[in-house]
Coordinates of C-alpha atoms in Angstrom, one line a residue:
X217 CA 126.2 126.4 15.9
X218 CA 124.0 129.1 17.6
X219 CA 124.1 129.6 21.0
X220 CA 120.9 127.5 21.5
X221 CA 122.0 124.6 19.9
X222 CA 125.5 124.5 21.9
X223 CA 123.7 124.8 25.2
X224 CA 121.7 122.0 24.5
X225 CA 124.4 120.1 23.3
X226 CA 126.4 120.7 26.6
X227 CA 123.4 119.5 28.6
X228 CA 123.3 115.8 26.9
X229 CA 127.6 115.8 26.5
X230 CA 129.4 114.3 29.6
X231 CA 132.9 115.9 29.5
X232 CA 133.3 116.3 25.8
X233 CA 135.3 118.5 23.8
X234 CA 134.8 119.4 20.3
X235 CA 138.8 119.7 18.7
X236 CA 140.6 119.7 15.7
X237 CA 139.1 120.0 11.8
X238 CA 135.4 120.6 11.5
X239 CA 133.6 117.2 12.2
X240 CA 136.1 115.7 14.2
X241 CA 134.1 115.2 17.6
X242 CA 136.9 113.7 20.2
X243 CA 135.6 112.1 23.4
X244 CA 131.9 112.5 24.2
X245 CA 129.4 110.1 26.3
X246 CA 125.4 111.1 26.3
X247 CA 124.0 109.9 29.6
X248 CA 119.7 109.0 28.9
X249 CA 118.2 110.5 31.2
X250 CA 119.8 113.4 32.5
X251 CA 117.6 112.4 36.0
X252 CA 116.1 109.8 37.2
X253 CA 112.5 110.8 38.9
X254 CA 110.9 107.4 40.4
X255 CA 107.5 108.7 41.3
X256 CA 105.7 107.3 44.0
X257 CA 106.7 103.7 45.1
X258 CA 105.4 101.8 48.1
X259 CA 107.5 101.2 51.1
X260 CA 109.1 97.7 50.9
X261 CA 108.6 97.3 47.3
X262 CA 111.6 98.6 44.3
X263 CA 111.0 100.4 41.6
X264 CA 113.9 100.1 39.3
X265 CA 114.8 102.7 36.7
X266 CA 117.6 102.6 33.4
X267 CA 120.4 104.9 33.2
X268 CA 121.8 104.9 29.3
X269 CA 125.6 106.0 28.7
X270 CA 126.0 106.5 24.8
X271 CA 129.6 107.2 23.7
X272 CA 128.4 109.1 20.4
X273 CA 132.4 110.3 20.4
X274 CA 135.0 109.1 17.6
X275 CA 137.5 107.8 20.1
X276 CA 137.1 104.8 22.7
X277 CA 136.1 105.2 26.4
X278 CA 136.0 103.8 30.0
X279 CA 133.3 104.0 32.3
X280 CA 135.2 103.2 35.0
X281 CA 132.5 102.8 37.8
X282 CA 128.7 104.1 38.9
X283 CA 128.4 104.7 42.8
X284 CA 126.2 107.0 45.0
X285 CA 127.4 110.2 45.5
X286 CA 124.9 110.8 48.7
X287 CA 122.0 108.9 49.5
X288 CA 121.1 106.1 51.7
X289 CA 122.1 102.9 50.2
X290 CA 118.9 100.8 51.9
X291 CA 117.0 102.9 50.0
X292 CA 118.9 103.5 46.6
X293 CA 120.6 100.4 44.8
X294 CA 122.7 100.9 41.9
X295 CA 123.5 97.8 39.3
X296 CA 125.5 98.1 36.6
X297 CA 128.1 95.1 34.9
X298 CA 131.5 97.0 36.0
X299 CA 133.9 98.6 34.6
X300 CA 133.4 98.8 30.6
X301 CA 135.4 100.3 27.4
X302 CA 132.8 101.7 25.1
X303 CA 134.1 102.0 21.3
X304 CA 132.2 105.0 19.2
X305 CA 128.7 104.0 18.9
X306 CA 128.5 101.6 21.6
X307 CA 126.2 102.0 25.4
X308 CA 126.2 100.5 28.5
X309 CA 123.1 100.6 30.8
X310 CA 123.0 101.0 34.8
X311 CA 120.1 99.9 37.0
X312 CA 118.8 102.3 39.8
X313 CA 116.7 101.1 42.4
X314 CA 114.7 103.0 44.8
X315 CA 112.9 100.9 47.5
X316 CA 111.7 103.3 50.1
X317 CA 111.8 101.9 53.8
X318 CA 109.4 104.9 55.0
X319 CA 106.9 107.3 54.0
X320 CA 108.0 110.4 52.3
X321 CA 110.2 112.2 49.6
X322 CA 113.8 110.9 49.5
X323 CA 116.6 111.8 47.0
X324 CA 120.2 111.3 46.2
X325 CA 123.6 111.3 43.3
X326 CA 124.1 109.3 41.1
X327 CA 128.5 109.3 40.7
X328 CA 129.5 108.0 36.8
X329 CA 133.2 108.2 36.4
X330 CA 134.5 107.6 33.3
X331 CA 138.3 107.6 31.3
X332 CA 137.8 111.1 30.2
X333 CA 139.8 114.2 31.0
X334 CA 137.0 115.3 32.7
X335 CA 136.4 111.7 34.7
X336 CA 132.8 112.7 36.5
X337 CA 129.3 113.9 36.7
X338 CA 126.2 113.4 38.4
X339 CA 122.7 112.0 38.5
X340 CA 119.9 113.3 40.6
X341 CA 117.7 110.4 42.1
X342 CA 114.2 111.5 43.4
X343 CA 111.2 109.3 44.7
X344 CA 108.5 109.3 47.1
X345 CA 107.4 106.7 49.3
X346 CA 104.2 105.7 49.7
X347 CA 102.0 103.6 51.9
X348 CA 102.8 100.3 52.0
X349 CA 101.1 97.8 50.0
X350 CA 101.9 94.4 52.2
X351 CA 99.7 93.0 54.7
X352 CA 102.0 92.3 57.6
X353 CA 99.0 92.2 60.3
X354 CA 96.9 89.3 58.0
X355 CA 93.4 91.7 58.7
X356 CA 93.5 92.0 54.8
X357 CA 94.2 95.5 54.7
X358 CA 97.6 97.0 53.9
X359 CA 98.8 100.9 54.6
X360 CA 97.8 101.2 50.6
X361 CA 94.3 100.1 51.2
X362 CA 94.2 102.8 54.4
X363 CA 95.4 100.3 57.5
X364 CA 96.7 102.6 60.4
X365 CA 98.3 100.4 62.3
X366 CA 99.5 97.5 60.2
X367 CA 100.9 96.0 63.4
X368 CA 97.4 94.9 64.8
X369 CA 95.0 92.3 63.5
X370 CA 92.0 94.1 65.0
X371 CA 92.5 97.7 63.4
X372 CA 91.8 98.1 59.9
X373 CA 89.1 100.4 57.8
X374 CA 85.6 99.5 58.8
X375 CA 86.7 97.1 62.2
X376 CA 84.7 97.6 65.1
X377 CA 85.6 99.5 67.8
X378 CA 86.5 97.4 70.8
X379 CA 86.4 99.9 73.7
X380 CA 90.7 99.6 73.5
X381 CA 91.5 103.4 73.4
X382 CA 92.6 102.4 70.1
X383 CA 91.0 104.1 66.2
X384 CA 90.3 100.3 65.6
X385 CA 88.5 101.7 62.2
X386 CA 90.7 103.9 60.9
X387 CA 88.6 106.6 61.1
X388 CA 90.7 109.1 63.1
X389 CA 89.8 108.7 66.2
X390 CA 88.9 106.1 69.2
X391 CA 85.2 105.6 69.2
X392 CA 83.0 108.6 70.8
X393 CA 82.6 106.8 74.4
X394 CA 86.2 105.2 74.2
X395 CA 87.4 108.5 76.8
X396 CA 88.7 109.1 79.8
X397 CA 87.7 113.0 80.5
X398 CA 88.5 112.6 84.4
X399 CA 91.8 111.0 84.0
X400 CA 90.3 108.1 86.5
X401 CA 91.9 105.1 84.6
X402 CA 88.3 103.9 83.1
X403 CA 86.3 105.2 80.0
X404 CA 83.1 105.5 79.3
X405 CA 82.7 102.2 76.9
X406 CA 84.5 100.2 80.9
X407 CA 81.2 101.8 82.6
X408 CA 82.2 105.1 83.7
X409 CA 79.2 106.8 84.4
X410 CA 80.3 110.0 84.8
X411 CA 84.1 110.7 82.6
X412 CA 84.4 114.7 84.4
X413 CA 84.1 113.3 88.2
X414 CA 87.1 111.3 89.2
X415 CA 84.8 110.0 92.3
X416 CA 82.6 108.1 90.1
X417 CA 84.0 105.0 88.5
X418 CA 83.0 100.8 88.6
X419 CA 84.4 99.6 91.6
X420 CA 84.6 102.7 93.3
X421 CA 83.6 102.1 97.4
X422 CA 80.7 104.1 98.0
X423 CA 80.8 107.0 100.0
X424 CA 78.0 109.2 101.8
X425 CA 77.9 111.7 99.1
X426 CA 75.0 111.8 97.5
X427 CA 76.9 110.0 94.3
X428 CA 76.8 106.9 92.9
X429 CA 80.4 106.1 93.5
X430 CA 80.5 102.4 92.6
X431 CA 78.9 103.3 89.2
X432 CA 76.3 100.1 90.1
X433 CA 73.1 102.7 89.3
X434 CA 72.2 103.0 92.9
X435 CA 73.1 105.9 95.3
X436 CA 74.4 104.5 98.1
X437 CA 73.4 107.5 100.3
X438 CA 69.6 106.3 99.8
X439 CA 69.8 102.5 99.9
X440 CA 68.0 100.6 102.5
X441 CA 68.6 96.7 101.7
X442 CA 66.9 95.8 104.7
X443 CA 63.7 98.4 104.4
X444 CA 64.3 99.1 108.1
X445 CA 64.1 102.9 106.9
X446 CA 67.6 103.4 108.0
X447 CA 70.7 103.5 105.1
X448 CA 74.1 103.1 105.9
X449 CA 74.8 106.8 105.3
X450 CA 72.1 107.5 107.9
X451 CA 73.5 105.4 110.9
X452 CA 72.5 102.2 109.7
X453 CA 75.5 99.4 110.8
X454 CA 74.2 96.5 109.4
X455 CA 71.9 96.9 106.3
X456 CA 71.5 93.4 105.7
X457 CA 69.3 93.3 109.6
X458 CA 66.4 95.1 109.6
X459 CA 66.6 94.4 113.5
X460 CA 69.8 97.0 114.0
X461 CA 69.1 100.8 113.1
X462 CA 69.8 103.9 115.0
X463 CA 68.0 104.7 117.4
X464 CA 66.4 100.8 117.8
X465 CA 65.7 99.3 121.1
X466 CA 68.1 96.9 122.4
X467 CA 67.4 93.0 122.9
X468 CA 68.8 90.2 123.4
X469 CA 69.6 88.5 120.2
X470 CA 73.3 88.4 119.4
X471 CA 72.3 92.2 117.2
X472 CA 73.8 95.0 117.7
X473 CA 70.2 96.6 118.1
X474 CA 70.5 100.5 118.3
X475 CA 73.4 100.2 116.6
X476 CA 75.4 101.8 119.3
X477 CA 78.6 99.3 119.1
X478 CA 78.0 97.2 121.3
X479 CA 75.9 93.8 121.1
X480 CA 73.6 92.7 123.2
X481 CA 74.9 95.6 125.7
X482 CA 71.7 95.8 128.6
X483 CA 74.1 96.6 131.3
X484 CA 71.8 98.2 134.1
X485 CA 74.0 97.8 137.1
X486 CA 76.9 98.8 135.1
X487 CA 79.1 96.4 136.1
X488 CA 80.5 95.2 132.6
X489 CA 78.6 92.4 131.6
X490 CA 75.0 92.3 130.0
X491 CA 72.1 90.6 131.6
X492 CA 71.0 88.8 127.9
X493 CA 72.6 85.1 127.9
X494 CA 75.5 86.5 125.8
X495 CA 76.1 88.4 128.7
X496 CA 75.9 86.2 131.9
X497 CA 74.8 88.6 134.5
X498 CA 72.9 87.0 136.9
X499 CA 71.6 90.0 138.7
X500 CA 71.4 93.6 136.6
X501 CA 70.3 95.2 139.4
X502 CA 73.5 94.0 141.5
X503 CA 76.7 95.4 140.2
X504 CA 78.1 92.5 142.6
X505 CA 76.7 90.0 141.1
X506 CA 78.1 89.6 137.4
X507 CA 79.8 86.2 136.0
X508 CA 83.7 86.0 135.5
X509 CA 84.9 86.4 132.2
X510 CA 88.1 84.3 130.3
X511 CA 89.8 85.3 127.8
X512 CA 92.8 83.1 126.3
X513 CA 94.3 86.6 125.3
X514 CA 94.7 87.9 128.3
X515 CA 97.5 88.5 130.8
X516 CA 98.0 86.4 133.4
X517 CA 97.2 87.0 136.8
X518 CA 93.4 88.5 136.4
X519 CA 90.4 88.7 138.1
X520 CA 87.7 87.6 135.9
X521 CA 86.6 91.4 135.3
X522 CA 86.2 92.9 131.8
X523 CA 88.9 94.7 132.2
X524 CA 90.7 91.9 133.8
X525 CA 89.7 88.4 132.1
X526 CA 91.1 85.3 133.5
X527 CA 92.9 83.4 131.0
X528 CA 92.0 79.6 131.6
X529 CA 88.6 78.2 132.6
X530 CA 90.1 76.6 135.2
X531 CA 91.5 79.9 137.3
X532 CA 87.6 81.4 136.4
X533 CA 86.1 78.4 138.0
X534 CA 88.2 78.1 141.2
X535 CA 87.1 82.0 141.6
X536 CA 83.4 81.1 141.9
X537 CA 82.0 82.0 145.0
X538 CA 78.4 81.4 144.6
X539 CA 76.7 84.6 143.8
X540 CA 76.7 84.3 140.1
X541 CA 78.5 80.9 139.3
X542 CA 78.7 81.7 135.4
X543 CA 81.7 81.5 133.3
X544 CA 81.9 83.8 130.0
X545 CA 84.5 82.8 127.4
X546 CA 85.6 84.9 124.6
X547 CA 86.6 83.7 121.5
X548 CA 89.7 81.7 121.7
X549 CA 91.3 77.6 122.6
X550 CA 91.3 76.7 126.3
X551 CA 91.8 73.1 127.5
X552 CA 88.9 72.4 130.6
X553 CA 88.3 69.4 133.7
X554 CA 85.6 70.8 135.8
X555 CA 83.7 68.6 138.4
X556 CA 80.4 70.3 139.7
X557 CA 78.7 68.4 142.9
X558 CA 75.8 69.7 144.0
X559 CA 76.2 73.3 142.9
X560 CA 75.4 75.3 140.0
X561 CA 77.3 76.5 136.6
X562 CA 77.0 78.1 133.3
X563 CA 79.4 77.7 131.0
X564 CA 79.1 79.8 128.1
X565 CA 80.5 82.0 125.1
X566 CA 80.4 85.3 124.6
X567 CA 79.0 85.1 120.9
X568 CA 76.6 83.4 119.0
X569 CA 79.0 81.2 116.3
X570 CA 79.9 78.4 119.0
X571 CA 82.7 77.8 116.2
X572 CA 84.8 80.7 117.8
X573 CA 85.3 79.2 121.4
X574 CA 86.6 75.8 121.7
X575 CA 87.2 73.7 124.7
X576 CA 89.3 70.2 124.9
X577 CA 89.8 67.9 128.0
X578 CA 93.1 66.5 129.1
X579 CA 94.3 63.2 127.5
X580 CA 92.2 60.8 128.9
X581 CA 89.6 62.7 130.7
X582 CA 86.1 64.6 130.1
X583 CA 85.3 68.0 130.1
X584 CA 82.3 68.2 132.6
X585 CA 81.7 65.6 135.2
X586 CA 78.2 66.7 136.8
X587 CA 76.6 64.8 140.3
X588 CA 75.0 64.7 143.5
X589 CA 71.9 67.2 142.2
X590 CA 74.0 69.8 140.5
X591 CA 72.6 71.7 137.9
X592 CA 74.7 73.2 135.0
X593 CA 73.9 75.0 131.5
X594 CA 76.2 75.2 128.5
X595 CA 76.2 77.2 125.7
X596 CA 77.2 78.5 122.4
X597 CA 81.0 76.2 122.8
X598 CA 82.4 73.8 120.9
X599 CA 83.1 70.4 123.4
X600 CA 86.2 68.4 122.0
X601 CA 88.6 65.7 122.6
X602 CA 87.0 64.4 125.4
X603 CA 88.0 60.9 126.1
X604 CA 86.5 58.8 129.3
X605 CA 87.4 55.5 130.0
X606 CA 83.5 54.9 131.5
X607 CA 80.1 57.0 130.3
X608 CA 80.2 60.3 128.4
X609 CA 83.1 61.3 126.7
X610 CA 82.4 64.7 127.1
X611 CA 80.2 65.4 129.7
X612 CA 78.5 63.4 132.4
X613 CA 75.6 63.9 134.0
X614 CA 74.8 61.8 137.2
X615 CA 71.2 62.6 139.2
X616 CA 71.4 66.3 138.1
X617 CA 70.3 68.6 135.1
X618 CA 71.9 69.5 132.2
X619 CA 71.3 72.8 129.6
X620 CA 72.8 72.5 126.1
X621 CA 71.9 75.4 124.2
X622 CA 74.0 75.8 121.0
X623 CA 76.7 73.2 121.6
X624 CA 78.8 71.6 119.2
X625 CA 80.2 68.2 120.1
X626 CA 83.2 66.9 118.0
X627 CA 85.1 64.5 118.4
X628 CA 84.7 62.9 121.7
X629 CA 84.6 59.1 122.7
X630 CA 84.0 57.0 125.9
X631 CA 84.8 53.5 126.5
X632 CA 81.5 52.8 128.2
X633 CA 77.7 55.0 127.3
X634 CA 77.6 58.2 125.4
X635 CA 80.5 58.9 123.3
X636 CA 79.9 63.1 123.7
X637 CA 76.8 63.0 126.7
X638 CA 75.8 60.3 129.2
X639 CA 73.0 61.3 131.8
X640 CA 71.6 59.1 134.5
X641 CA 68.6 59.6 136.8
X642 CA 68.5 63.4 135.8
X643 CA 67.0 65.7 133.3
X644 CA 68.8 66.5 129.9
X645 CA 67.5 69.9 127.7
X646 CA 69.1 70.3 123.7
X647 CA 68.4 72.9 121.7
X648 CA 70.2 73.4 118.1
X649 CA 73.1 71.4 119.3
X650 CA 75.8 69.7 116.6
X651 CA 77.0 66.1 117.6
X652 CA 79.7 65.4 114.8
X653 CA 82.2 62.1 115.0
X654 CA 81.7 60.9 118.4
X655 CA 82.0 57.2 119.4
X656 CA 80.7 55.0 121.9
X657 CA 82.5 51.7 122.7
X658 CA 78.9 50.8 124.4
X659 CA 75.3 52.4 123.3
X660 CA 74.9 56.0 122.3
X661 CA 77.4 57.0 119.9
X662 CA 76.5 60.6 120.5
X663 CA 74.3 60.6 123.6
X664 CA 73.1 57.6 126.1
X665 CA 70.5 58.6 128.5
X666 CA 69.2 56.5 131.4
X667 CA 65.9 56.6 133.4
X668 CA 66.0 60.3 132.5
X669 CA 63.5 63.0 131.4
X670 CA 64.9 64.3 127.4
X671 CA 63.9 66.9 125.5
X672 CA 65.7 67.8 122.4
X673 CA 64.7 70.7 119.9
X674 CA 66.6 71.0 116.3
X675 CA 69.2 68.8 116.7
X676 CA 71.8 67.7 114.7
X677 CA 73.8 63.6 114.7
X678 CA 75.4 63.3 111.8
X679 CA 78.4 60.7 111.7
X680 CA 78.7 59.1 115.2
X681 CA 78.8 55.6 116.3
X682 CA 77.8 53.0 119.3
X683 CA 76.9 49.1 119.6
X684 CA 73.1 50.1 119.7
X685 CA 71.7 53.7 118.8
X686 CA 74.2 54.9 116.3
X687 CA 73.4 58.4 117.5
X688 CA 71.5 58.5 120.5
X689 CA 69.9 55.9 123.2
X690 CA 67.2 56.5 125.7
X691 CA 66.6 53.8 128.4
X692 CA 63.6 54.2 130.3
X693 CA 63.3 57.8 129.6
X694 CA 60.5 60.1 129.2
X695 CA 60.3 63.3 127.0
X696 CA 60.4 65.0 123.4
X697 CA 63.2 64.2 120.4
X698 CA 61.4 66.9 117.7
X699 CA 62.9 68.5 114.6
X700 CA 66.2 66.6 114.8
X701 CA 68.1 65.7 112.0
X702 CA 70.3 62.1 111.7
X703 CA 72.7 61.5 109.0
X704 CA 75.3 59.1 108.5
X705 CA 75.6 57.5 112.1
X706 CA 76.3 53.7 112.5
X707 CA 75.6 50.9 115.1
X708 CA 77.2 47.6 115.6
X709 CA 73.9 46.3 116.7
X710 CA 70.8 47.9 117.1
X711 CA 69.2 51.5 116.2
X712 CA 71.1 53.4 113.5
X713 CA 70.4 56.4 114.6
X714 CA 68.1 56.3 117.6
X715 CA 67.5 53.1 120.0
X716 CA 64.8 53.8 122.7
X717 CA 64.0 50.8 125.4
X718 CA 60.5 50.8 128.1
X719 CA 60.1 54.4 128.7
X720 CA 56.7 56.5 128.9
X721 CA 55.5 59.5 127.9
X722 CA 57.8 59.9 125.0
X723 CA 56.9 62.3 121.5
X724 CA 59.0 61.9 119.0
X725 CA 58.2 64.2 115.7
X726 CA 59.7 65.9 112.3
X727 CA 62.9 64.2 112.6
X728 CA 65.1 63.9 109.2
X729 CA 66.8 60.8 108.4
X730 CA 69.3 60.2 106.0

């Protein structure tokens, strides 16, 4: 042979030896290819490929096994029928498989060992895996067909992008506004109106900054909700009141006017309390002459002073000496059995929600027993739990005057007239009162009056009950019962809501009943 021939002879002969007379060829095996090269296959699907071993020898041999050499065995399988005794002229083929788990080139050896004096040689492997061609997300697009993320339903070529931070269409990239420049925690697509300015995001509290903080589309520093010329960046402390703005002039209407802190705050003799109803003074140009104040948080042992608040309406009452007989409560529970005869009182709380200062009477008593001319006024409380065994749960009024400005009565119950009020011989004023759930064993589940003058603005009765007038009796009364509402209330006998017997000079107008 030449020296071309024998080297190409070598390359196909697998540890054979040419010996003996001329023609005698010994052992010799042809492996078919001399490599296996498996192209590019998709992750998680096999390609297999056939390795031939030809014993083109004159003598018998064994191929004893076919194993990798190196190489990951996930990825490479080998199959081949075992062990096997080839006679001249017969094959035996092995199975490779190459079923990439990820992307990329992989390789490995192929070990044949065989009977012969030289018992080995190897097979190179090579393959590349490719994108996947399975559909493990259901979106109908596999790594093949150009899915990035084959984990997610909603990314896939030609999705929408869903403001998610994610390249929902595979093009690259999150969409153009799906950023977060300022590092803020919200992108442009959430309503960031401004992605380089970390003080400008949805939700943002607006600050006097001349920014748009919140994100809303309004600069805060130039709102005015209430047109009063004043924003809240100028002074303004309550911009839903176009009554309070700096500078405003101060009156008595529960507003913090000038917007100085303080409501209601005309204090000209400087003695602590204001002379607007909310305030109690009876004289501003006295600084003597000012109402005692309770407070149920207050320490014990005071003197009714603003620094100094009494804590029960009792202690304040027994303090009275007749300059200003007034009584300010703050906001608060206090339990109160007060008997006025002759003299004056007002009884009132320090803010305009009559919800935030409640008074109850003692088990089995009322709260305000009133006679022999005295003239009282209460306001902005809520009266509760009275309980009298005769007329007026609550309060009762005998040959005086009575106030009630603001009151809300709840609850209360007498076994005789007037389960919250009972006047007599005397003069009864209402104005935006609440009578809720009072009872009357006798007439007037909320009020009973008798041979008195009445006058009642904006009322409301709404679920009381007596033996006649549900709500409200008048004997023998004169006066005005306008803009009150009745709902709900209930009489044994007579009058729902409102019973009236003999009386003069009555006008009874715009009342809703229900």
């Amino acid at each position: 042979m030449n020296q071309r021939r024998t080297a190409a002879l070598l390359s196909l002969a697998l540890l054979g030896t040419a010996c003996g007379d001329k023609g005698e060829v010994g052992e010799h095996l042809t492996l078919t290819p001399t490599a296996l090269d498996f192209g590019t296959v998709p992750v998680d699907s096999r390609e297999d490929r056939v390795l031939t071993v030809t014993n083109d020898g004159s003598t018998e041999v064994d191929v004893l096994s076919a194993s990798l050499a190196d190489g990951d065995p996930g990825t490479w399988i080998v199959d081949w029928p075992g062990s096997t005794a080839l006679a001249p002229g017969d094959h035996v083929e092995i199975t490779v498989g190459f079923s990439p788990e990820v992307e990329g080139d992989a390789a490995a050896s192929l070990l044949v060992r065989t009977s012969m004096s030289d018992p080995s040689t190897t097979v190179a492997l090579t393959g590349t895996g490719g994108p996947s061609e399975a559909d493990a997300d259901g979106d109908g697009y596999s790594a093949a067909d150009g899915d990035c993320d084959d984990g997610r339903a909603d990314v896939y070529p030609g999705a929408e992008e869903s403001c998610d931070g994610l390249d929902n269409d595979c093009s690259g990239s999150p969409g153009a506004d799906e950023t977060d420049a300022d590092g803020d925690g919200w992108m442009v697509c959430e309503g960031d109106c401004d992605d380089d300015d970390r003080e400008r995001r949805p939700g943002l509290a607006e600050v006097c900054d001349g920014k748009d903080n919140d994100c809303d589309g309004i600069v805060q520093d130039d709102r005015d909700d209430d047109g009063d010329g004043f924003s809240l960046c100028d002074g303004d402390c309550d911009d839903d009141d176009d009554r309070a703005w700096p500078g405003n002039v101060e009156v008595c209407d529960y507003v913090d006017n000038d917007c100085s802190g303080g409501i209601d705050d005309l204090d000209g003799d400087g003695d602590g309390f204001s002379s607007c109803p909310s305030g109690g003074d009876c004289d501003d140009d006295d600084p003597d002459a000012h109402p005692v104040l309770v407070d149920a948080a207050a320490d014990l042992g005071g003197d009714g002073t603003v620094d100094a608040p009494f804590r029960s309406i009792g202690d304040a009452f027994a303090s009275l000496d007749g300059t200003c007989n007034t009584i300010m409560v703050r906001r608060g529970s206090y339990e109160a059995e007060l008997a006025v005869a002759g003299g004056t009182l007002t009884l009132a709380g320090t803010e305009e929600d009559p919800a935030t200062v409640l008074v109850t009477a003692p088990a089995g008593a009322r709260i305000l027993d009133v006679t022999d001319g005295g003239s009282v006024t209460v306001r902005h409380l809520v009266l509760t739990g009275g309980s009298a065994g005769s007329d007026g749960g609550a309060i009762h009024a005998d040959g005086s005057n009575l106030v009630l400005d603001g009151v809300q009565f709840l609850g209360n119950s007498s076994g005789g007239d007037g389960g919250a009020v009972a006047v007599a011989s005397g003069t009864l004023s209402l104005s935006g009162c609440t009578f809720l759930d009072n009872v009357a064993t006798d007439d007037g589940g909320a009020i009973a009056a008798l041979s008195s003058r009445v006058d009642d603005q904006d009322s409301t009765y709404r679920n009381n009950r007596g033996a006649r007038g549900g709500a409200v009796v008048w004997e023998s009364c004169s006066g005005t019962l306008s803009g009150g509402r009745f709902e709900d209330n209930e009489a044994i006998d007579d009058g729902g809501a409102l019973w009236v017997v003999g009386g003069n000079d009555l006008l009874i107008e715009h009342l809703e009943l229900w």
